[in-house]
mmCIF file with all atom_site columns, C-alpha atoms and ligand atoms in Angstrom:
data_model
loop_
_atom_site.group_PDB
_atom_site.id
_atom_site.type_symbol
_atom_site.label_atom_id
_atom_site.label_alt_id
_atom_site.label_comp_id
_atom_site.label_asym_id
_atom_site.label_entity_id
_atom_site.label_seq_id
_atom_site.pdbx_PDB_ins_code
_atom_site.Cartn_x
_atom_site.Cartn_y
_atom_site.Cartn_z
_atom_site.occupancy
_atom_site.B_iso_or_equiv
_atom_site.pdbx_formal_charge
_atom_site.auth_seq_id
_atom_site.auth_comp_id
_atom_site.auth_asym_id
_atom_site.auth_atom_id
_atom_site.pdbx_PDB_model_num
ATOM   1   C CA  . UNK A 1 1   ? 161.927 118.193 63.020 1.00 48.00 ? 1   UNK A CA  1
ATOM   2   C CA  . UNK A 1 2   ? 161.179 114.555 63.817 1.00 49.00 ? 2   UNK A CA  1
ATOM   3   C CA  . UNK A 1 3   ? 158.940 114.114 66.837 1.00 51.00 ? 3   UNK A CA  1
ATOM   4   C CA  . UNK A 1 4   ? 158.940 111.068 69.030 1.00 47.00 ? 4   UNK A CA  1
ATOM   5   C CA  . UNK A 1 5   ? 155.745 109.942 70.668 1.00 53.00 ? 5   UNK A CA  1
ATOM   6   C CA  . UNK A 1 6   ? 154.950 107.375 73.264 1.00 82.00 ? 6   UNK A CA  1
ATOM   7   C CA  . UNK A 1 7   ? 153.140 104.808 71.148 1.00 95.00 ? 7   UNK A CA  1
ATOM   8   C CA  . UNK A 1 8   ? 153.400 101.006 71.186 1.00 96.00 ? 8   UNK A CA  1
ATOM   9   C CA  . UNK A 1 9   ? 152.462 98.259  68.742 1.00 97.00 ? 9   UNK A CA  1
ATOM   10  C CA  . UNK A 1 10  ? 151.114 95.212  70.553 1.00 97.00 ? 10  UNK A CA  1
ATOM   11  C CA  . UNK A 1 11  ? 151.283 91.899  68.716 1.00 96.00 ? 11  UNK A CA  1
ATOM   12  C CA  . UNK A 1 12  ? 152.697 88.388  68.798 1.00 95.00 ? 12  UNK A CA  1
ATOM   13  C CA  . UNK A 1 13  ? 153.962 88.908  65.250 1.00 96.00 ? 13  UNK A CA  1
ATOM   14  C CA  . UNK A 1 14  ? 157.312 90.695  64.900 1.00 97.00 ? 14  UNK A CA  1
ATOM   15  C CA  . UNK A 1 15  ? 157.010 90.840  61.074 1.00 97.00 ? 15  UNK A CA  1
ATOM   16  C CA  . UNK A 1 16  ? 153.945 93.042  61.425 1.00 97.00 ? 16  UNK A CA  1
ATOM   17  C CA  . UNK A 1 17  ? 155.768 95.275  63.916 1.00 98.00 ? 17  UNK A CA  1
ATOM   18  C CA  . UNK A 1 18  ? 158.845 95.689  61.681 1.00 98.00 ? 18  UNK A CA  1
ATOM   19  C CA  . UNK A 1 19  ? 156.695 96.787  58.752 1.00 98.00 ? 19  UNK A CA  1
ATOM   20  C CA  . UNK A 1 20  ? 154.500 99.070  60.892 1.00 98.00 ? 20  UNK A CA  1
ATOM   21  C CA  . UNK A 1 21  ? 157.597 100.659 62.448 1.00 97.00 ? 21  UNK A CA  1
ATOM   22  C CA  . UNK A 1 22  ? 159.180 101.387 59.097 1.00 97.00 ? 22  UNK A CA  1
ATOM   23  C CA  . UNK A 1 23  ? 155.906 102.836 57.725 1.00 98.00 ? 23  UNK A CA  1
ATOM   24  C CA  . UNK A 1 24  ? 155.273 105.041 60.780 1.00 97.00 ? 24  UNK A CA  1
ATOM   25  C CA  . UNK A 1 25  ? 158.916 106.150 60.759 1.00 94.00 ? 25  UNK A CA  1
ATOM   26  C CA  . UNK A 1 26  ? 158.250 107.609 57.318 1.00 95.00 ? 26  UNK A CA  1
ATOM   27  C CA  . UNK A 1 27  ? 155.424 109.697 58.833 1.00 94.00 ? 27  UNK A CA  1
ATOM   28  C CA  . UNK A 1 28  ? 157.645 110.837 61.739 1.00 93.00 ? 28  UNK A CA  1
ATOM   29  C CA  . UNK A 1 29  ? 155.981 108.638 64.380 1.00 94.00 ? 29  UNK A CA  1
ATOM   30  C CA  . UNK A 1 30  ? 158.185 106.518 66.620 1.00 93.00 ? 30  UNK A CA  1
ATOM   31  C CA  . UNK A 1 31  ? 156.759 103.119 67.477 1.00 96.00 ? 31  UNK A CA  1
ATOM   32  C CA  . UNK A 1 32  ? 157.772 100.783 70.320 1.00 95.00 ? 32  UNK A CA  1
ATOM   33  C CA  . UNK A 1 33  ? 156.943 97.071  70.534 1.00 96.00 ? 33  UNK A CA  1
ATOM   34  C CA  . UNK A 1 34  ? 155.146 94.998  73.151 1.00 95.00 ? 34  UNK A CA  1
ATOM   35  C CA  . UNK A 1 35  ? 155.374 91.364  72.026 1.00 96.00 ? 35  UNK A CA  1
ATOM   36  C CA  . UNK A 1 36  ? 152.277 89.753  73.500 1.00 93.00 ? 36  UNK A CA  1
ATOM   37  C CA  . UNK A 1 37  ? 149.668 87.156  72.636 1.00 91.00 ? 37  UNK A CA  1
ATOM   38  C CA  . UNK A 1 38  ? 146.373 88.984  72.710 1.00 88.00 ? 38  UNK A CA  1
ATOM   39  C CA  . UNK A 1 39  ? 142.881 87.746  73.372 1.00 81.00 ? 39  UNK A CA  1
ATOM   40  C CA  . UNK A 1 40  ? 141.244 87.067  69.989 1.00 81.00 ? 40  UNK A CA  1
ATOM   41  C CA  . UNK A 1 41  ? 137.460 86.653  70.101 1.00 86.00 ? 41  UNK A CA  1
ATOM   42  C CA  . UNK A 1 42  ? 135.597 84.588  67.478 1.00 84.00 ? 42  UNK A CA  1
ATOM   43  C CA  . UNK A 1 43  ? 133.653 86.943  65.248 1.00 84.00 ? 43  UNK A CA  1
ATOM   44  C CA  . UNK A 1 44  ? 132.898 87.525  61.577 1.00 83.00 ? 44  UNK A CA  1
ATOM   45  C CA  . UNK A 1 45  ? 133.759 91.201  62.076 1.00 86.00 ? 45  UNK A CA  1
ATOM   46  C CA  . UNK A 1 46  ? 137.446 92.168  61.949 1.00 85.00 ? 46  UNK A CA  1
ATOM   47  C CA  . UNK A 1 47  ? 136.513 95.501  63.584 1.00 91.00 ? 47  UNK A CA  1
ATOM   48  C CA  . UNK A 1 48  ? 134.971 93.757  66.570 1.00 92.00 ? 48  UNK A CA  1
ATOM   49  C CA  . UNK A 1 49  ? 138.012 91.459  66.898 1.00 91.00 ? 49  UNK A CA  1
ATOM   50  C CA  . UNK A 1 50  ? 140.383 94.439  66.610 1.00 94.00 ? 50  UNK A CA  1
ATOM   51  C CA  . UNK A 1 51  ? 138.586 96.604  69.187 1.00 96.00 ? 51  UNK A CA  1
ATOM   52  C CA  . UNK A 1 52  ? 138.503 93.728  71.639 1.00 95.00 ? 52  UNK A CA  1
ATOM   53  C CA  . UNK A 1 53  ? 142.223 93.100  71.030 1.00 95.00 ? 53  UNK A CA  1
ATOM   54  C CA  . UNK A 1 54  ? 142.980 96.814  71.562 1.00 97.00 ? 54  UNK A CA  1
ATOM   55  C CA  . UNK A 1 55  ? 141.141 96.935  74.913 1.00 96.00 ? 55  UNK A CA  1
ATOM   56  C CA  . UNK A 1 56  ? 143.020 93.812  76.010 1.00 95.00 ? 56  UNK A CA  1
ATOM   57  C CA  . UNK A 1 57  ? 146.350 95.329  74.877 1.00 96.00 ? 57  UNK A CA  1
ATOM   58  C CA  . UNK A 1 58  ? 145.729 98.618  76.690 1.00 96.00 ? 58  UNK A CA  1
ATOM   59  C CA  . UNK A 1 59  ? 144.704 96.839  79.898 1.00 95.00 ? 59  UNK A CA  1
ATOM   60  C CA  . UNK A 1 60  ? 148.021 94.938  79.823 1.00 94.00 ? 60  UNK A CA  1
ATOM   61  C CA  . UNK A 1 61  ? 150.387 97.746  78.686 1.00 93.00 ? 61  UNK A CA  1
ATOM   62  C CA  . UNK A 1 62  ? 148.767 100.801 80.274 1.00 94.00 ? 62  UNK A CA  1
ATOM   63  C CA  . UNK A 1 63  ? 150.237 103.039 77.550 1.00 94.00 ? 63  UNK A CA  1
ATOM   64  C CA  . UNK A 1 64  ? 148.778 104.392 74.287 1.00 96.00 ? 64  UNK A CA  1
ATOM   65  C CA  . UNK A 1 65  ? 148.846 101.447 71.907 1.00 97.00 ? 65  UNK A CA  1
ATOM   66  C CA  . UNK A 1 66  ? 147.871 100.343 68.434 1.00 98.00 ? 66  UNK A CA  1
ATOM   67  C CA  . UNK A 1 67  ? 147.032 96.808  67.412 1.00 97.00 ? 67  UNK A CA  1
ATOM   68  C CA  . UNK A 1 68  ? 146.442 95.461  63.940 1.00 96.00 ? 68  UNK A CA  1
ATOM   69  C CA  . UNK A 1 69  ? 144.096 92.745  62.765 1.00 94.00 ? 69  UNK A CA  1
ATOM   70  C CA  . UNK A 1 70  ? 144.436 91.466  59.206 1.00 95.00 ? 70  UNK A CA  1
ATOM   71  C CA  . UNK A 1 71  ? 142.504 89.154  56.979 1.00 94.00 ? 71  UNK A CA  1
ATOM   72  C CA  . UNK A 1 72  ? 143.027 87.601  53.561 1.00 98.00 ? 72  UNK A CA  1
ATOM   73  C CA  . UNK A 1 73  ? 139.657 87.315  51.762 1.00 97.00 ? 73  UNK A CA  1
ATOM   74  C CA  . UNK A 1 74  ? 139.468 85.039  48.707 1.00 98.00 ? 74  UNK A CA  1
ATOM   75  C CA  . UNK A 1 75  ? 136.457 85.822  46.486 1.00 96.00 ? 75  UNK A CA  1
ATOM   76  C CA  . UNK A 1 76  ? 135.838 82.329  45.108 1.00 95.00 ? 76  UNK A CA  1
ATOM   77  C CA  . UNK A 1 77  ? 135.883 80.941  48.678 1.00 96.00 ? 77  UNK A CA  1
ATOM   78  C CA  . UNK A 1 78  ? 133.253 83.487  49.823 1.00 96.00 ? 78  UNK A CA  1
ATOM   79  C CA  . UNK A 1 79  ? 135.872 85.503  51.711 1.00 96.00 ? 79  UNK A CA  1
ATOM   80  C CA  . UNK A 1 80  ? 137.618 82.560  53.416 1.00 96.00 ? 80  UNK A CA  1
ATOM   81  C CA  . UNK A 1 81  ? 139.923 82.618  55.427 1.00 96.00 ? 81  UNK A CA  1
ATOM   82  C CA  . UNK A 1 82  ? 138.948 86.246  56.336 1.00 94.00 ? 82  UNK A CA  1
ATOM   83  C CA  . UNK A 1 83  ? 138.782 86.680  60.128 1.00 90.00 ? 83  UNK A CA  1
ATOM   84  C CA  . UNK A 1 84  ? 140.261 83.176  60.536 1.00 92.00 ? 84  UNK A CA  1
ATOM   85  C CA  . UNK A 1 85  ? 143.437 83.993  58.550 1.00 94.00 ? 85  UNK A CA  1
ATOM   86  C CA  . UNK A 1 86  ? 145.795 83.517  61.476 1.00 93.00 ? 86  UNK A CA  1
ATOM   87  C CA  . UNK A 1 87  ? 144.387 80.087  62.432 1.00 93.00 ? 87  UNK A CA  1
ATOM   88  C CA  . UNK A 1 88  ? 144.237 78.918  58.814 1.00 97.00 ? 88  UNK A CA  1
ATOM   89  C CA  . UNK A 1 89  ? 147.829 79.996  58.205 1.00 97.00 ? 89  UNK A CA  1
ATOM   90  C CA  . UNK A 1 90  ? 148.940 77.959  61.224 1.00 96.00 ? 90  UNK A CA  1
ATOM   91  C CA  . UNK A 1 91  ? 146.908 74.899  60.220 1.00 98.00 ? 91  UNK A CA  1
ATOM   92  C CA  . UNK A 1 92  ? 146.821 74.445  56.415 1.00 98.00 ? 92  UNK A CA  1
ATOM   93  C CA  . UNK A 1 93  ? 149.266 77.235  55.458 1.00 98.00 ? 93  UNK A CA  1
ATOM   94  C CA  . UNK A 1 94  ? 149.951 78.513  51.961 1.00 98.00 ? 94  UNK A CA  1
ATOM   95  C CA  . UNK A 1 95  ? 150.064 74.977  50.515 1.00 97.00 ? 95  UNK A CA  1
ATOM   96  C CA  . UNK A 1 96  ? 146.554 74.282  51.805 1.00 98.00 ? 96  UNK A CA  1
ATOM   97  C CA  . UNK A 1 97  ? 145.220 77.586  50.456 1.00 98.00 ? 97  UNK A CA  1
ATOM   98  C CA  . UNK A 1 98  ? 146.705 76.890  47.001 1.00 98.00 ? 98  UNK A CA  1
ATOM   99  C CA  . UNK A 1 99  ? 144.908 73.529  46.910 1.00 97.00 ? 99  UNK A CA  1
ATOM   100 C CA  . UNK A 1 100 ? 141.557 75.224  47.620 1.00 96.00 ? 100 UNK A CA  1
ATOM   101 C CA  . UNK A 1 101 ? 141.805 77.987  45.017 1.00 96.00 ? 101 UNK A CA  1
ATOM   102 C CA  . UNK A 1 102 ? 140.958 77.049  41.441 1.00 87.00 ? 102 UNK A CA  1
ATOM   103 C CA  . UNK A 1 103 ? 140.501 79.206  38.355 1.00 83.00 ? 103 UNK A CA  1
ATOM   104 C CA  . UNK A 1 104 ? 139.077 82.388  39.933 1.00 91.00 ? 104 UNK A CA  1
ATOM   105 C CA  . UNK A 1 105 ? 141.947 83.815  41.954 1.00 96.00 ? 105 UNK A CA  1
ATOM   106 C CA  . UNK A 1 106 ? 140.790 87.299  43.034 1.00 98.00 ? 106 UNK A CA  1
ATOM   107 C CA  . UNK A 1 107 ? 141.413 88.193  46.678 1.00 98.00 ? 107 UNK A CA  1
ATOM   108 C CA  . UNK A 1 108 ? 141.952 91.129  48.990 1.00 98.00 ? 108 UNK A CA  1
ATOM   109 C CA  . UNK A 1 109 ? 144.013 91.837  52.085 1.00 98.00 ? 109 UNK A CA  1
ATOM   110 C CA  . UNK A 1 110 ? 142.308 93.905  54.786 1.00 97.00 ? 110 UNK A CA  1
ATOM   111 C CA  . UNK A 1 111 ? 144.083 95.709  57.618 1.00 97.00 ? 111 UNK A CA  1
ATOM   112 C CA  . UNK A 1 112 ? 142.366 97.121  60.680 1.00 97.00 ? 112 UNK A CA  1
ATOM   113 C CA  . UNK A 1 113 ? 144.379 99.376  62.954 1.00 98.00 ? 113 UNK A CA  1
ATOM   114 C CA  . UNK A 1 114 ? 142.869 100.216 66.338 1.00 98.00 ? 114 UNK A CA  1
ATOM   115 C CA  . UNK A 1 115 ? 144.297 102.886 68.643 1.00 98.00 ? 115 UNK A CA  1
ATOM   116 C CA  . UNK A 1 116 ? 143.513 102.791 72.356 1.00 98.00 ? 116 UNK A CA  1
ATOM   117 C CA  . UNK A 1 117 ? 144.417 105.032 75.275 1.00 96.00 ? 117 UNK A CA  1
ATOM   118 C CA  . UNK A 1 118 ? 142.672 105.945 78.537 1.00 95.00 ? 118 UNK A CA  1
ATOM   119 C CA  . UNK A 1 119 ? 139.977 107.971 76.758 1.00 94.00 ? 119 UNK A CA  1
ATOM   120 C CA  . UNK A 1 120 ? 139.935 106.950 73.111 1.00 96.00 ? 120 UNK A CA  1
ATOM   121 C CA  . UNK A 1 121 ? 139.239 103.843 71.058 1.00 97.00 ? 121 UNK A CA  1
ATOM   122 C CA  . UNK A 1 122 ? 139.511 104.539 67.328 1.00 97.00 ? 122 UNK A CA  1
ATOM   123 C CA  . UNK A 1 123 ? 139.647 102.209 64.323 1.00 98.00 ? 123 UNK A CA  1
ATOM   124 C CA  . UNK A 1 124 ? 141.020 102.683 60.779 1.00 98.00 ? 124 UNK A CA  1
ATOM   125 C CA  . UNK A 1 125 ? 140.755 100.214 57.957 1.00 96.00 ? 125 UNK A CA  1
ATOM   126 C CA  . UNK A 1 126 ? 142.029 99.691  54.437 1.00 98.00 ? 126 UNK A CA  1
ATOM   127 C CA  . UNK A 1 127 ? 142.015 97.026  51.773 1.00 98.00 ? 127 UNK A CA  1
ATOM   128 C CA  . UNK A 1 128 ? 144.263 96.033  48.936 1.00 98.00 ? 128 UNK A CA  1
ATOM   129 C CA  . UNK A 1 129 ? 142.943 94.037  45.993 1.00 98.00 ? 129 UNK A CA  1
ATOM   130 C CA  . UNK A 1 130 ? 145.016 91.379  44.317 1.00 98.00 ? 130 UNK A CA  1
ATOM   131 C CA  . UNK A 1 131 ? 145.121 87.738  43.267 1.00 98.00 ? 131 UNK A CA  1
ATOM   132 C CA  . UNK A 1 132 ? 146.379 84.434  44.634 1.00 98.00 ? 132 UNK A CA  1
ATOM   133 C CA  . UNK A 1 133 ? 149.397 83.116  42.733 1.00 97.00 ? 133 UNK A CA  1
ATOM   134 C CA  . UNK A 1 134 ? 149.452 79.585  41.282 1.00 96.00 ? 134 UNK A CA  1
ATOM   135 C CA  . UNK A 1 135 ? 152.453 78.575  43.390 1.00 97.00 ? 135 UNK A CA  1
ATOM   136 C CA  . UNK A 1 136 ? 154.484 80.073  46.235 1.00 98.00 ? 136 UNK A CA  1
ATOM   137 C CA  . UNK A 1 137 ? 156.947 82.656  44.973 1.00 97.00 ? 137 UNK A CA  1
ATOM   138 C CA  . UNK A 1 138 ? 159.712 84.434  46.858 1.00 96.00 ? 138 UNK A CA  1
ATOM   139 C CA  . UNK A 1 139 ? 160.787 84.252  50.465 1.00 92.00 ? 139 UNK A CA  1
ATOM   140 C CA  . UNK A 1 140 ? 158.441 86.149  52.717 1.00 94.00 ? 140 UNK A CA  1
ATOM   141 C CA  . UNK A 1 141 ? 156.386 85.717  55.852 1.00 97.00 ? 141 UNK A CA  1
ATOM   142 C CA  . UNK A 1 142 ? 152.717 84.743  56.178 1.00 98.00 ? 142 UNK A CA  1
ATOM   143 C CA  . UNK A 1 143 ? 150.727 84.894  52.959 1.00 98.00 ? 143 UNK A CA  1
ATOM   144 C CA  . UNK A 1 144 ? 153.347 87.062  51.178 1.00 98.00 ? 144 UNK A CA  1
ATOM   145 C CA  . UNK A 1 145 ? 154.543 84.239  48.852 1.00 98.00 ? 145 UNK A CA  1
ATOM   146 C CA  . UNK A 1 146 ? 151.000 83.713  47.441 1.00 98.00 ? 146 UNK A CA  1
ATOM   147 C CA  . UNK A 1 147 ? 149.531 87.247  47.316 1.00 98.00 ? 147 UNK A CA  1
ATOM   148 C CA  . UNK A 1 148 ? 150.011 89.301  44.144 1.00 98.00 ? 148 UNK A CA  1
ATOM   149 C CA  . UNK A 1 149 ? 148.920 92.930  44.662 1.00 98.00 ? 149 UNK A CA  1
ATOM   150 C CA  . UNK A 1 150 ? 146.865 94.633  41.950 1.00 96.00 ? 150 UNK A CA  1
ATOM   151 C CA  . UNK A 1 151 ? 148.935 96.069  39.061 1.00 94.00 ? 151 UNK A CA  1
ATOM   152 C CA  . UNK A 1 152 ? 151.862 93.761  39.812 1.00 96.00 ? 152 UNK A CA  1
ATOM   153 C CA  . UNK A 1 153 ? 153.027 90.451  38.363 1.00 95.00 ? 153 UNK A CA  1
ATOM   154 C CA  . UNK A 1 154 ? 155.036 89.595  41.454 1.00 97.00 ? 154 UNK A CA  1
ATOM   155 C CA  . UNK A 1 155 ? 153.995 88.406  44.906 1.00 98.00 ? 155 UNK A CA  1
ATOM   156 C CA  . UNK A 1 156 ? 154.457 90.524  48.042 1.00 98.00 ? 156 UNK A CA  1
ATOM   157 C CA  . UNK A 1 157 ? 157.418 88.253  48.840 1.00 98.00 ? 157 UNK A CA  1
ATOM   158 C CA  . UNK A 1 158 ? 159.124 89.149  45.541 1.00 98.00 ? 158 UNK A CA  1
ATOM   159 C CA  . UNK A 1 159 ? 158.749 92.927  45.559 1.00 97.00 ? 159 UNK A CA  1
ATOM   160 C CA  . UNK A 1 160 ? 160.895 95.274  47.610 1.00 93.00 ? 160 UNK A CA  1
ATOM   161 C CA  . UNK A 1 161 ? 158.405 98.129  47.935 1.00 95.00 ? 161 UNK A CA  1
ATOM   162 C CA  . UNK A 1 162 ? 155.642 96.257  49.793 1.00 97.00 ? 162 UNK A CA  1
ATOM   163 C CA  . UNK A 1 163 ? 155.642 98.918  52.550 1.00 97.00 ? 163 UNK A CA  1
ATOM   164 C CA  . UNK A 1 164 ? 154.710 101.618 50.040 1.00 96.00 ? 164 UNK A CA  1
ATOM   165 C CA  . UNK A 1 165 ? 151.511 99.945  48.858 1.00 96.00 ? 165 UNK A CA  1
ATOM   166 C CA  . UNK A 1 166 ? 150.348 97.287  51.320 1.00 98.00 ? 166 UNK A CA  1
ATOM   167 C CA  . UNK A 1 167 ? 147.039 97.087  53.192 1.00 98.00 ? 167 UNK A CA  1
ATOM   168 C CA  . UNK A 1 168 ? 149.117 97.909  56.302 1.00 98.00 ? 168 UNK A CA  1
ATOM   169 C CA  . UNK A 1 169 ? 150.576 101.040 54.661 1.00 98.00 ? 169 UNK A CA  1
ATOM   170 C CA  . UNK A 1 170 ? 147.117 102.270 53.637 1.00 98.00 ? 170 UNK A CA  1
ATOM   171 C CA  . UNK A 1 171 ? 145.552 101.758 57.081 1.00 98.00 ? 171 UNK A CA  1
ATOM   172 C CA  . UNK A 1 172 ? 148.560 103.263 58.883 1.00 98.00 ? 172 UNK A CA  1
ATOM   173 C CA  . UNK A 1 173 ? 148.509 106.281 56.583 1.00 98.00 ? 173 UNK A CA  1
ATOM   174 C CA  . UNK A 1 174 ? 144.900 106.964 57.666 1.00 98.00 ? 174 UNK A CA  1
ATOM   175 C CA  . UNK A 1 175 ? 145.814 106.406 61.293 1.00 98.00 ? 175 UNK A CA  1
ATOM   176 C CA  . UNK A 1 176 ? 148.871 108.713 61.031 1.00 97.00 ? 176 UNK A CA  1
ATOM   177 C CA  . UNK A 1 177 ? 147.015 111.753 59.771 1.00 96.00 ? 177 UNK A CA  1
ATOM   178 C CA  . UNK A 1 178 ? 144.479 111.417 62.606 1.00 97.00 ? 178 UNK A CA  1
ATOM   179 C CA  . UNK A 1 179 ? 147.178 110.716 65.234 1.00 96.00 ? 179 UNK A CA  1
ATOM   180 C CA  . UNK A 1 180 ? 149.440 113.623 64.213 1.00 94.00 ? 180 UNK A CA  1
ATOM   181 C CA  . UNK A 1 181 ? 146.449 116.015 64.342 1.00 94.00 ? 181 UNK A CA  1
ATOM   182 C CA  . UNK A 1 182 ? 145.501 114.657 67.773 1.00 91.00 ? 182 UNK A CA  1
ATOM   183 C CA  . UNK A 1 183 ? 149.081 115.155 69.033 1.00 87.00 ? 183 UNK A CA  1
ATOM   184 C CA  . UNK A 1 184 ? 149.204 118.689 67.656 1.00 85.00 ? 184 UNK A CA  1
ATOM   185 C CA  . UNK A 1 185 ? 145.917 119.642 69.323 1.00 84.00 ? 185 UNK A CA  1
ATOM   186 C CA  . UNK A 1 186 ? 147.196 118.153 72.636 1.00 80.00 ? 186 UNK A CA  1
ATOM   187 C CA  . UNK A 1 187 ? 150.310 120.392 72.299 1.00 71.00 ? 187 UNK A CA  1
ATOM   188 C CA  . UNK A 1 188 ? 148.263 123.566 72.006 1.00 64.00 ? 188 UNK A CA  1
HETATM 189 P P1  . LIG B 2 .   ? 148.655 89.352  66.332 1.00 64.04 ? 1   LIG B P1  1
HETATM 190 O O1  . LIG B 2 .   ? 149.331 88.842  67.574 1.00 64.04 ? 1   LIG B O1  1
HETATM 191 O O2  . LIG B 2 .   ? 148.962 90.784  66.055 1.00 64.04 ? 1   LIG B O2  1
HETATM 192 O O3  . LIG B 2 .   ? 147.169 89.063  66.298 1.00 64.04 ? 1   LIG B O3  1
HETATM 193 P P2  . LIG B 2 .   ? 148.763 87.512  64.026 1.00 64.04 ? 1   LIG B P2  1
HETATM 194 O O4  . LIG B 2 .   ? 149.921 86.949  63.255 1.00 64.04 ? 1   LIG B O4  1
HETATM 195 O O5  . LIG B 2 .   ? 147.805 86.545  64.669 1.00 64.04 ? 1   LIG B O5  1
HETATM 196 O O6  . LIG B 2 .   ? 149.361 88.545  65.109 1.00 64.04 ? 1   LIG B O6  1
HETATM 197 P P3  . LIG B 2 .   ? 146.605 88.661  62.393 1.00 64.04 ? 1   LIG B P3  1
HETATM 198 O O7  . LIG B 2 .   ? 145.561 87.883  63.107 1.00 64.04 ? 1   LIG B O7  1
HETATM 199 O O8  . LIG B 2 .   ? 146.385 90.121  62.219 1.00 64.04 ? 1   LIG B O8  1
HETATM 200 O O9  . LIG B 2 .   ? 148.038 88.515  63.084 1.00 64.04 ? 1   LIG B O9  1
HETATM 201 O O10 . LIG B 2 .   ? 146.940 88.133  60.940 1.00 64.04 ? 1   LIG B O10 1
HETATM 202 C C1  . LIG B 2 .   ? 146.198 87.202  60.260 1.00 64.04 ? 1   LIG B C1  1
HETATM 203 C C2  . LIG B 2 .   ? 147.105 86.351  59.390 1.00 64.04 ? 1   LIG B C2  1
HETATM 204 O O11 . LIG B 2 .   ? 147.433 87.063  58.203 1.00 64.04 ? 1   LIG B O11 1
HETATM 205 C C3  . LIG B 2 .   ? 148.414 85.910  60.044 1.00 64.04 ? 1   LIG B C3  1
HETATM 206 O O12 . LIG B 2 .   ? 148.630 84.552  59.729 1.00 64.04 ? 1   LIG B O12 1
HETATM 207 C C4  . LIG B 2 .   ? 149.465 86.769  59.372 1.00 64.04 ? 1   LIG B C4  1
HETATM 208 O O13 . LIG B 2 .   ? 150.682 86.072  59.259 1.00 64.04 ? 1   LIG B O13 1
HETATM 209 C C5  . LIG B 2 .   ? 148.839 87.036  57.998 1.00 64.04 ? 1   LIG B C5  1
HETATM 210 N N1  . LIG B 2 .   ? 149.242 88.347  57.491 1.00 64.04 ? 1   LIG B N1  1
HETATM 211 C C6  . LIG B 2 .   ? 148.855 89.559  57.961 1.00 64.04 ? 1   LIG B C6  1
HETATM 212 N N2  . LIG B 2 .   ? 149.443 90.553  57.281 1.00 64.04 ? 1   LIG B N2  1
HETATM 213 C C7  . LIG B 2 .   ? 150.230 89.962  56.354 1.00 64.04 ? 1   LIG B C7  1
HETATM 214 C C8  . LIG B 2 .   ? 151.114 90.446  55.376 1.00 64.04 ? 1   LIG B C8  1
HETATM 215 O O14 . LIG B 2 .   ? 151.352 91.739  55.201 1.00 64.04 ? 1   LIG B O14 1
HETATM 216 N N3  . LIG B 2 .   ? 151.749 89.560  54.615 1.00 64.04 ? 1   LIG B N3  1
HETATM 217 C C9  . LIG B 2 .   ? 151.553 88.238  54.775 1.00 64.04 ? 1   LIG B C9  1
HETATM 218 N N4  . LIG B 2 .   ? 150.754 87.683  55.681 1.00 64.04 ? 1   LIG B N4  1
HETATM 219 C C10 . LIG B 2 .   ? 150.091 88.546  56.481 1.00 64.04 ? 1   LIG B C10 1
#
């Protein structure tokens, strides 16, 4: 039987929430949404940014929450935009990224999911390798029109099974097995 738990996703980005909700639904976890702008510290470590964001989210929502911090890392640009992906998307966008990338197009998407409640702060991460396309393809949000996942010829914006293979799916899968075990042991 499907269980429903009191868990919220805190983010300013409703695209991320929609995908996270659909992924967690498939693991039997019900996810609410708190749309908030969270404090984002400057750091080269996504984990440090995520844990800071999670503490900020919990202090504002006072309920068990998860937050997600993502980064697109382009090999030939030494991992740029990485932890600055959100700022770079807002400033130079996909057009600007395409101008910077030349012949070597390998990249990866990283997702960090951090859970926080009164007693626990726990982080899960995952990465997905891929390449940067030569032009924008498909209608999607964020970097979806320029990111081609490994073993595909299409961008995230062109495929309809993104939620079965994305960086977000992989990190949430790790989170889910831990969270369901935690809930079961609380039930006992
Ligand atoms: P928060 O309020 O949750 O921080 P955000 O949009 O600032 O929302 P991030 O810092 O985690 O989120 O994301 C970094 C950037 O990467 C941001 O511009 C996103 O749009 C983009 N991004 C993250 N996941 C993506 C995905 O699955 N597809 C396309 N772009 C993605």
